[in-house]
Amino acid sequence: MADAAKPILLSGIQPSGQLCLGNYLGAIKNWVGLQDSHDSIFLVVDMHALTVKQNPAELRKRCLSFVAQYIACGIDPKKSTIVIQSHVPQHSELMWILSSITSMGELNRMTQFKDKSKKHAANINAGLFTYPILMAADILLYQADLVPVGADQKQHLELSRDLAHRFNTQYSDTFTIPEPYIPKSGARVMSLQDPEKKMSKSDENLNNLITLLDSPDVARKKVKRAVTDSGSEIKLDDSRPGISNLLQIYSLISGNSIASIETEFEGKMYSDFKEVLGNSIAEFLTPIQHEYNRVIQDKSYLESVLNQGAENAYYRARKTLTKVYRKVGFISPAR
Ligand code: AQP
């Protein structure tokens, strides 16, 4: 499936909760738009998810559910490679090599580590700290040219670029230096109840997020309950993050510009706007859920997608790792 004529694109999501609108608008929507022009690899990064406590049975179920949701959102396994991270052992092998050229200081500066340490104060494990090295391995293993991410992942991607450059300088040209692809809008969808923080799939308060599998009624209710600010104008305004976030979501879902939405709702109330937004989210979710319900039941199809994905990814990953092992001075095993 590797297409030498197309640039390589890589992205992934950790199965650490329910896929939400933030993940869709910040990542998956762009994947779908880029998969024709790129040789794309989309990961379900289950190894990353272990940095936070998981229930094994739920994790297993969620991984398969994520694959079905990727497909339901428009990722076509005939065009793109869908792969579960733990199916390709080279991810952790390359991580080890990269960890010896990563400084503690670099990892200490990662804001996601600081945020997650606060959020999971009882479980600040080494994996949480070294997470960005595994992410660098995910990207560099496939010689990715382009990595679509939300703004929250920009710092991690910078580290991947630094490590690729460092390795290339220290040994010799080995890795492609990946470019970030951060969407102009949708890069940061905010929480519905606390619009100062981003919408996160693992948020314990489910009213903060709309998941891709929320029923249309639940989605409408969550929009109705979303925090709006004092004031009544439906306008983009930095000092009113609640309504601004809802406006941005509506613009992304409907494809209408912010300016045209502001005009449409001039003189109307928050409740009018929320009703329209709730309906448009419900309309957006319905066909995705319909397709999801079809795909998730077809276990043999999902299995074939994953087998094909693992086979393709394994071949490419092994090629890079063999090169890396040779460059760092490892002897090939005797046959
Ligand atoms: N709120 C968001 N707005 C825009 N993009 C977002 N992404 C996540 N949240 C938003 C993008 O979705 C992809 C998923 O990344 P991840 O699973 O590796 O982890 P994350 O960035 O930590 O995402 P979450 O949803 O916040 O997960 P949890 O709750 O588990 O920490 C990335 O491309 C990300 O930019």
Tab-separated table of C-alpha atoms and ligand atoms in Angstrom:
chain	number	residue	atom	x	y	z
A	1	MET	CA	0.000	0.000	0.000
A	2	ALA	CA	3.055	2.312	0.353
A	3	ASP	CA	2.911	4.831	-2.480
A	4	ALA	CA	6.355	6.226	-3.233
A	5	ALA	CA	4.887	9.115	-5.211
A	6	LYS	CA	2.937	10.550	-2.297
A	7	PRO	CA	4.245	12.259	0.857
A	8	ILE	CA	3.854	10.158	3.987
A	9	LEU	CA	1.325	11.293	6.563
A	10	LEU	CA	1.103	9.900	10.069
A	11	SER	CA	-1.256	10.603	12.946
A	12	GLY	CA	-2.824	8.778	15.855
A	13	ILE	CA	-5.136	9.002	18.820
A	14	GLN	CA	-4.838	7.247	22.156
A	15	PRO	CA	-7.808	5.108	23.187
A	16	SER	CA	-8.020	6.778	26.580
A	17	GLY	CA	-11.720	7.661	26.506
A	18	GLN	CA	-14.493	8.213	23.992
A	19	LEU	CA	-13.557	9.936	20.728
A	20	CYS	CA	-14.984	13.434	20.959
A	21	LEU	CA	-15.729	16.425	18.743
A	22	GLY	CA	-12.313	17.862	19.692
A	23	ASN	CA	-10.567	14.791	18.262
A	24	TYR	CA	-12.736	14.890	15.164
A	25	LEU	CA	-12.410	18.594	14.383
A	26	GLY	CA	-8.750	18.825	15.425
A	27	ALA	CA	-7.551	15.601	13.823
A	28	ILE	CA	-9.824	13.080	12.050
A	29	LYS	CA	-11.580	15.616	9.795
A	30	ASN	CA	-8.190	16.641	8.406
A	31	TRP	CA	-7.070	13.039	8.010
A	32	VAL	CA	-10.066	12.394	5.771
A	33	GLY	CA	-9.269	15.465	3.686
A	34	LEU	CA	-5.613	14.502	3.278
A	35	GLN	CA	-5.832	10.762	2.669
A	36	ASP	CA	-6.145	11.042	-1.132
A	37	SER	CA	-3.051	13.173	-1.557
A	38	HIS	CA	-0.932	11.300	1.033
A	39	ASP	CA	0.342	7.845	1.791
A	40	SER	CA	-1.377	7.835	5.205
A	41	ILE	CA	-0.915	5.812	8.368
A	42	PHE	CA	-3.467	6.253	11.130
A	43	LEU	CA	-2.627	4.735	14.489
A	44	VAL	CA	-4.645	3.778	17.508
A	45	VAL	CA	-1.891	4.411	20.034
A	46	ASP	CA	-2.833	1.920	22.741
A	47	MET	CA	0.660	1.942	24.287
A	48	HIS	CA	0.332	5.668	25.006
A	49	ALA	CA	-3.007	5.037	26.709
A	50	LEU	CA	-1.291	2.919	29.374
A	51	THR	CA	0.330	6.038	30.860
A	52	VAL	CA	-3.032	6.561	32.543
A	53	LYS	CA	-4.735	3.697	34.429
A	54	GLN	CA	-6.940	1.672	32.083
A	55	ASN	CA	-9.362	-1.160	32.566
A	56	PRO	CA	-7.922	-3.933	30.296
A	57	ALA	CA	-11.280	-5.210	29.044
A	58	GLU	CA	-12.453	-1.687	28.255
A	59	LEU	CA	-9.181	-0.789	26.561
A	60	ARG	CA	-9.471	-3.817	24.296
A	61	LYS	CA	-13.037	-2.903	23.352
A	62	ARG	CA	-12.181	0.747	22.832
A	63	CYS	CA	-9.312	-0.038	20.442
A	64	LEU	CA	-11.655	-1.889	18.118
A	65	SER	CA	-14.295	0.778	18.545
A	66	PHE	CA	-11.767	3.485	17.551
A	67	VAL	CA	-10.895	1.573	14.371
A	68	ALA	CA	-14.597	1.353	13.502
A	69	GLN	CA	-15.035	5.070	14.279
A	70	TYR	CA	-12.078	6.029	12.068
A	71	ILE	CA	-13.750	4.133	9.223
A	72	ALA	CA	-17.185	5.567	10.014
A	73	CYS	CA	-15.728	9.095	9.894
A	74	GLY	CA	-14.410	8.469	6.388
A	75	ILE	CA	-10.978	6.859	6.689
A	76	ASP	CA	-10.860	4.346	3.864
A	77	PRO	CA	-8.712	1.275	4.651
A	78	LYS	CA	-8.206	0.768	0.917
A	79	LYS	CA	-6.451	4.137	0.699
A	80	SER	CA	-4.893	4.403	4.157
A	81	THR	CA	-3.197	2.135	6.654
A	82	ILE	CA	-5.035	1.784	9.963
A	83	VAL	CA	-2.889	0.148	12.609
A	84	ILE	CA	-2.842	-0.557	16.336
A	85	GLN	CA	0.450	0.662	17.818
A	86	SER	CA	1.119	-2.450	19.916
A	87	HIS	CA	0.876	-4.630	16.789
A	88	VAL	CA	4.200	-3.201	15.616
A	89	PRO	CA	6.946	-3.880	18.211
A	90	GLN	CA	9.390	-1.484	16.517
A	91	HIS	CA	7.615	1.493	18.135
A	92	SER	CA	9.000	0.679	21.570
A	93	GLU	CA	12.333	-0.512	20.166
A	94	LEU	CA	12.957	2.787	18.404
A	95	MET	CA	11.768	4.643	21.484
A	96	TRP	CA	14.621	3.102	23.471
A	97	ILE	CA	17.200	4.300	20.959
A	98	LEU	CA	15.690	7.793	20.895
A	99	SER	CA	15.508	7.982	24.676
A	100	SER	CA	19.287	7.888	24.821
A	101	ILE	CA	19.515	11.079	22.768
A	102	THR	CA	16.736	12.894	24.684
A	103	SER	CA	17.636	15.042	27.669
A	104	MET	CA	15.677	15.121	30.915
A	105	GLY	CA	15.481	18.911	30.520
A	106	GLU	CA	13.624	18.581	27.225
A	107	LEU	CA	11.051	16.261	28.758
A	108	ASN	CA	10.710	18.490	31.816
A	109	ARG	CA	9.582	21.353	29.614
A	110	MET	CA	6.606	19.476	28.146
A	111	THR	CA	3.416	21.206	29.215
A	112	GLN	CA	1.281	18.102	28.671
A	113	PHE	CA	3.403	16.238	31.242
A	114	LYS	CA	2.836	19.056	33.719
A	115	ASP	CA	-0.918	19.118	33.022
A	116	LYS	CA	-1.305	15.347	33.187
A	117	SER	CA	0.798	15.138	36.362
A	118	LYS	CA	-1.632	17.509	38.018
A	119	LYS	CA	-4.617	15.606	36.689
A	120	HIS	CA	-3.229	12.188	37.705
A	121	ALA	CA	-1.281	13.177	40.829
A	122	ALA	CA	-1.538	9.660	42.285
A	123	ASN	CA	-0.001	8.056	39.201
A	124	ILE	CA	2.860	10.178	37.857
A	125	ASN	CA	4.633	7.300	36.150
A	126	ALA	CA	7.781	7.267	34.012
A	127	GLY	CA	5.670	6.527	30.918
A	128	LEU	CA	3.854	9.828	31.337
A	129	PHE	CA	7.245	11.543	31.373
A	130	THR	CA	8.723	9.676	28.389
A	131	TYR	CA	5.485	9.756	26.359
A	132	PRO	CA	6.880	12.333	23.859
A	133	ILE	CA	9.766	9.973	22.979
A	134	LEU	CA	7.316	7.210	22.101
A	135	MET	CA	5.398	9.725	20.012
A	136	ALA	CA	8.632	10.670	18.218
A	137	ALA	CA	9.258	6.963	17.548
A	138	ASP	CA	5.711	6.593	16.133
A	139	ILE	CA	6.394	9.375	13.653
A	140	LEU	CA	10.034	8.747	12.709
A	141	LEU	CA	9.568	4.998	12.272
A	142	TYR	CA	7.442	5.602	9.174
A	143	GLN	CA	9.578	8.474	7.802
A	144	ALA	CA	6.505	10.719	8.012
A	145	ASP	CA	6.604	14.002	6.090
A	146	LEU	CA	3.436	15.423	7.593
A	147	VAL	CA	1.778	15.035	10.992
A	148	PRO	CA	-1.701	16.530	11.426
A	149	VAL	CA	-2.294	17.403	15.088
A	150	GLY	CA	-4.266	19.818	17.222
A	151	ALA	CA	-2.408	22.773	18.746
A	152	ASP	CA	-1.962	20.856	22.036
A	153	GLN	CA	0.479	18.442	20.380
A	154	LYS	CA	2.701	21.073	18.748
A	155	GLN	CA	5.355	20.926	21.460
A	156	HIS	CA	5.644	17.137	21.186
A	157	LEU	CA	6.052	17.405	17.450
A	158	GLU	CA	8.840	19.944	17.888
A	159	LEU	CA	10.667	17.375	20.015
A	160	SER	CA	10.218	14.737	17.294
A	161	ARG	CA	11.797	17.121	14.800
A	162	ASP	CA	14.681	17.896	17.171
A	163	LEU	CA	15.343	14.196	17.786
A	164	ALA	CA	15.277	13.378	14.056
A	165	HIS	CA	17.718	16.183	13.386
A	166	ARG	CA	19.955	15.170	16.308
A	167	PHE	CA	20.104	11.533	15.213
A	168	ASN	CA	20.816	12.513	11.597
A	169	THR	CA	23.644	14.797	12.724
A	170	GLN	CA	25.122	12.330	15.208
A	171	TYR	CA	25.046	9.289	12.897
A	172	SER	CA	24.079	10.246	9.325
A	173	ASP	CA	20.911	11.010	7.393
A	174	THR	CA	18.320	8.495	8.568
A	175	PHE	CA	15.038	10.169	9.440
A	176	THR	CA	12.746	12.490	7.508
A	177	ILE	CA	12.137	15.688	9.498
A	178	PRO	CA	8.340	15.746	9.952
A	179	GLU	CA	6.275	18.882	9.363
A	180	PRO	CA	3.284	19.651	11.582
A	181	TYR	CA	-0.101	20.239	10.014
A	182	ILE	CA	-2.165	22.299	12.439
A	183	PRO	CA	-5.599	23.297	11.145
A	184	LYS	CA	-6.343	27.039	11.110
A	185	SER	CA	-9.669	26.410	12.779
A	186	GLY	CA	-10.588	23.465	14.965
A	187	ALA	CA	-7.081	23.189	16.355
A	188	ARG	CA	-8.410	23.756	19.830
A	189	VAL	CA	-12.008	22.886	20.613
A	190	MET	CA	-12.800	23.838	24.187
A	191	SER	CA	-14.702	22.102	26.986
A	192	LEU	CA	-18.453	22.820	27.096
A	193	GLN	CA	-18.605	23.458	30.832
A	194	ASP	CA	-15.173	25.005	31.259
A	195	PRO	CA	-14.277	26.770	28.005
A	196	GLU	CA	-10.889	27.857	29.362
A	197	LYS	CA	-9.645	24.275	28.989
A	198	LYS	CA	-9.648	22.016	25.942
A	199	MET	CA	-12.276	19.394	25.266
A	200	SER	CA	-10.680	16.041	26.212
A	201	LYS	CA	-11.906	12.538	25.523
A	202	SER	CA	-10.846	11.303	28.970
A	203	ASP	CA	-12.619	14.076	30.888
A	204	GLU	CA	-14.525	12.557	33.796
A	205	ASN	CA	-17.306	15.095	33.454
A	206	LEU	CA	-19.108	13.878	30.353
A	207	ASN	CA	-20.958	17.186	30.073
A	208	ASN	CA	-17.651	18.756	29.013
A	209	LEU	CA	-17.514	16.842	25.757
A	210	ILE	CA	-19.669	15.552	22.948
A	211	THR	CA	-18.556	12.087	21.955
A	212	LEU	CA	-18.960	10.777	18.431
A	213	LEU	CA	-21.216	8.061	19.835
A	214	ASP	CA	-23.465	10.317	21.947
A	215	SER	CA	-27.064	9.863	20.870
A	216	PRO	CA	-28.511	12.925	19.090
A	217	ASP	CA	-30.665	13.668	22.162
A	218	VAL	CA	-27.723	13.520	24.538
A	219	ALA	CA	-25.708	15.782	22.221
A	220	ARG	CA	-28.544	18.329	22.084
A	221	LYS	CA	-28.827	18.297	25.875
A	222	LYS	CA	-25.097	18.845	26.313
A	223	VAL	CA	-25.209	21.844	23.995
A	224	LYS	CA	-28.190	23.243	25.897
A	225	ARG	CA	-26.278	22.924	29.178
A	226	ALA	CA	-23.028	24.378	27.762
A	227	VAL	CA	-21.687	27.367	29.658
A	228	THR	CA	-22.244	30.682	27.917
A	229	ASP	CA	-20.998	33.974	29.235
A	230	SER	CA	-22.828	36.941	30.635
A	231	GLY	CA	-24.000	39.083	27.768
A	232	SER	CA	-26.330	38.090	25.014
A	233	GLU	CA	-24.627	38.749	21.691
A	234	ILE	CA	-23.746	35.793	19.496
A	235	LYS	CA	-20.310	37.064	18.481
A	236	LEU	CA	-16.723	35.818	18.486
A	237	ASP	CA	-15.061	37.597	21.382
A	238	ASP	CA	-11.899	36.574	23.285
A	239	SER	CA	-13.380	37.822	26.536
A	240	ARG	CA	-16.342	35.434	26.115
A	241	PRO	CA	-14.789	31.989	25.596
A	242	GLY	CA	-18.051	30.039	26.054
A	243	ILE	CA	-20.032	31.510	23.187
A	244	SER	CA	-16.880	31.828	21.052
A	245	ASN	CA	-16.230	28.090	21.389
A	246	LEU	CA	-19.814	27.215	20.408
A	247	LEU	CA	-19.610	29.564	17.435
A	248	GLN	CA	-16.413	27.922	16.264
A	249	ILE	CA	-17.904	24.449	16.626
A	250	TYR	CA	-20.957	25.508	14.636
A	251	SER	CA	-18.798	27.053	11.931
A	252	LEU	CA	-16.738	23.871	11.568
A	253	ILE	CA	-19.732	21.553	11.540
A	254	SER	CA	-21.879	23.632	9.186
A	255	GLY	CA	-19.092	24.940	6.944
A	256	ASN	CA	-20.508	28.477	7.371
A	257	SER	CA	-18.132	31.329	8.146
A	258	ILE	CA	-18.171	32.904	11.608
A	259	ALA	CA	-19.203	36.242	10.059
A	260	SER	CA	-22.225	34.720	8.336
A	261	ILE	CA	-23.291	32.961	11.541
A	262	GLU	CA	-22.991	36.220	13.489
A	263	THR	CA	-25.262	37.873	10.926
A	264	GLU	CA	-27.708	34.941	10.975
A	265	PHE	CA	-28.102	35.219	14.756
A	266	GLU	CA	-28.099	38.989	15.127
A	267	GLY	CA	-30.720	39.997	17.698
A	268	LYS	CA	-31.434	36.338	18.595
A	269	MET	CA	-30.929	34.711	21.978
A	270	TYR	CA	-28.359	32.168	23.160
A	271	SER	CA	-31.162	29.607	23.417
A	272	ASP	CA	-32.042	30.060	19.708
A	273	PHE	CA	-28.428	29.570	18.721
A	274	LYS	CA	-27.998	26.536	20.973
A	275	GLU	CA	-31.043	24.892	19.466
A	276	VAL	CA	-29.686	25.266	15.928
A	277	LEU	CA	-26.216	24.132	17.007
A	278	GLY	CA	-27.622	21.105	18.874
A	279	ASN	CA	-29.607	20.072	15.795
A	280	SER	CA	-26.672	20.486	13.461
A	281	ILE	CA	-24.430	18.366	15.719
A	282	ALA	CA	-27.162	15.718	15.905
A	283	GLU	CA	-27.417	15.739	12.105
A	284	PHE	CA	-23.678	15.469	11.787
A	285	LEU	CA	-23.445	12.525	14.199
A	286	THR	CA	-26.324	10.462	12.806
A	287	PRO	CA	-24.700	9.129	9.582
A	288	ILE	CA	-21.391	8.500	11.396
A	289	GLN	CA	-23.193	6.435	14.023
A	290	HIS	CA	-25.166	4.586	11.398
A	291	GLU	CA	-21.963	3.563	9.619
A	292	TYR	CA	-20.247	2.811	12.941
A	293	ASN	CA	-23.016	0.408	13.968
A	294	ARG	CA	-22.623	-1.428	10.687
A	295	VAL	CA	-18.816	-1.678	10.839
A	296	ILE	CA	-18.461	-2.605	14.525
A	297	GLN	CA	-20.651	-5.651	13.997
A	298	ASP	CA	-18.530	-6.930	11.133
A	299	LYS	CA	-15.719	-8.474	13.162
A	300	SER	CA	-14.126	-10.336	10.268
A	301	TYR	CA	-13.919	-7.124	8.225
A	302	LEU	CA	-12.290	-5.290	11.161
A	303	GLU	CA	-9.877	-8.151	11.621
A	304	SER	CA	-8.880	-8.025	7.955
A	305	VAL	CA	-8.352	-4.245	8.132
A	306	LEU	CA	-6.095	-4.692	11.160
A	307	ASN	CA	-4.155	-7.612	9.687
A	308	GLN	CA	-3.519	-5.695	6.503
A	309	GLY	CA	-2.563	-2.571	8.499
A	310	ALA	CA	-0.157	-4.454	10.762
A	311	GLU	CA	1.485	-6.222	7.846
A	312	ASN	CA	2.045	-3.013	5.919
A	313	ALA	CA	3.227	-1.051	8.961
A	314	TYR	CA	5.505	-3.843	10.170
A	315	TYR	CA	7.310	-4.008	6.839
A	316	ARG	CA	7.983	-0.267	6.838
A	317	ALA	CA	8.891	-0.087	10.524
A	318	ARG	CA	11.357	-2.960	10.229
A	319	LYS	CA	13.098	-1.243	7.329
A	320	THR	CA	13.706	1.915	9.381
A	321	LEU	CA	14.694	0.085	12.553
A	322	THR	CA	17.198	-2.145	10.742
A	323	LYS	CA	18.841	0.999	9.406
A	324	VAL	CA	18.840	2.619	12.855
A	325	TYR	CA	20.367	-0.452	14.531
A	326	ARG	CA	23.118	-0.528	11.937
A	327	LYS	CA	23.858	3.183	12.356
A	328	VAL	CA	24.130	3.028	16.142
A	329	GLY	CA	26.551	0.076	15.912
A	330	PHE	CA	24.437	-2.961	16.750
A	331	ILE	CA	25.503	-6.279	15.197
A	332	SER	CA	22.867	-8.064	13.091
A	333	PRO	CA	21.706	-11.262	14.808
A	334	ALA	CA	23.228	-14.520	13.480
A	335	ARG	CA	20.739	-16.383	11.307
B	1	AQP	N1	-9.904	19.815	22.116
B	1	AQP	C1	-9.236	19.523	21.018
B	1	AQP	N2	-9.279	20.351	19.955
B	1	AQP	C2	-8.604	20.045	18.816
B	1	AQP	N3	-7.861	18.933	18.671
B	1	AQP	C3	-7.792	18.087	19.706
B	1	AQP	N4	-7.167	16.908	19.889
B	1	AQP	C4	-7.427	16.435	21.112
B	1	AQP	N5	-8.224	17.291	21.780
B	1	AQP	C5	-8.470	18.330	20.924
B	1	AQP	C6	-6.365	16.252	18.867
B	1	AQP	O1	-6.822	14.907	18.770
B	1	AQP	C7	-5.716	14.033	18.639
B	1	AQP	C8	-5.773	13.064	19.797
B	1	AQP	O2	-4.695	13.101	20.560
B	1	AQP	P1	-4.335	12.074	21.710
B	1	AQP	O3	-5.332	11.008	21.860
B	1	AQP	O4	-2.952	11.627	21.477
B	1	AQP	O5	-4.321	12.883	23.002
B	1	AQP	P2	-4.726	14.267	23.476
B	1	AQP	O6	-4.193	15.339	22.595
B	1	AQP	O7	-4.301	14.322	24.896
B	1	AQP	O8	-6.301	14.206	23.306
B	1	AQP	P3	-7.396	14.208	24.404
B	1	AQP	O9	-8.708	14.039	23.735
B	1	AQP	O10	-7.256	15.386	25.314
B	1	AQP	O11	-7.066	12.883	25.175
B	1	AQP	P4	-6.872	12.619	26.704
B	1	AQP	O12	-8.120	13.099	27.361
B	1	AQP	O13	-6.713	11.144	26.795
B	1	AQP	O14	-5.649	13.355	27.140
B	1	AQP	C9	-4.470	14.904	18.591
B	1	AQP	O15	-4.136	15.199	17.254
B	1	AQP	C10	-4.914	16.152	19.294
B	1	AQP	O16	-4.176	17.286	18.920
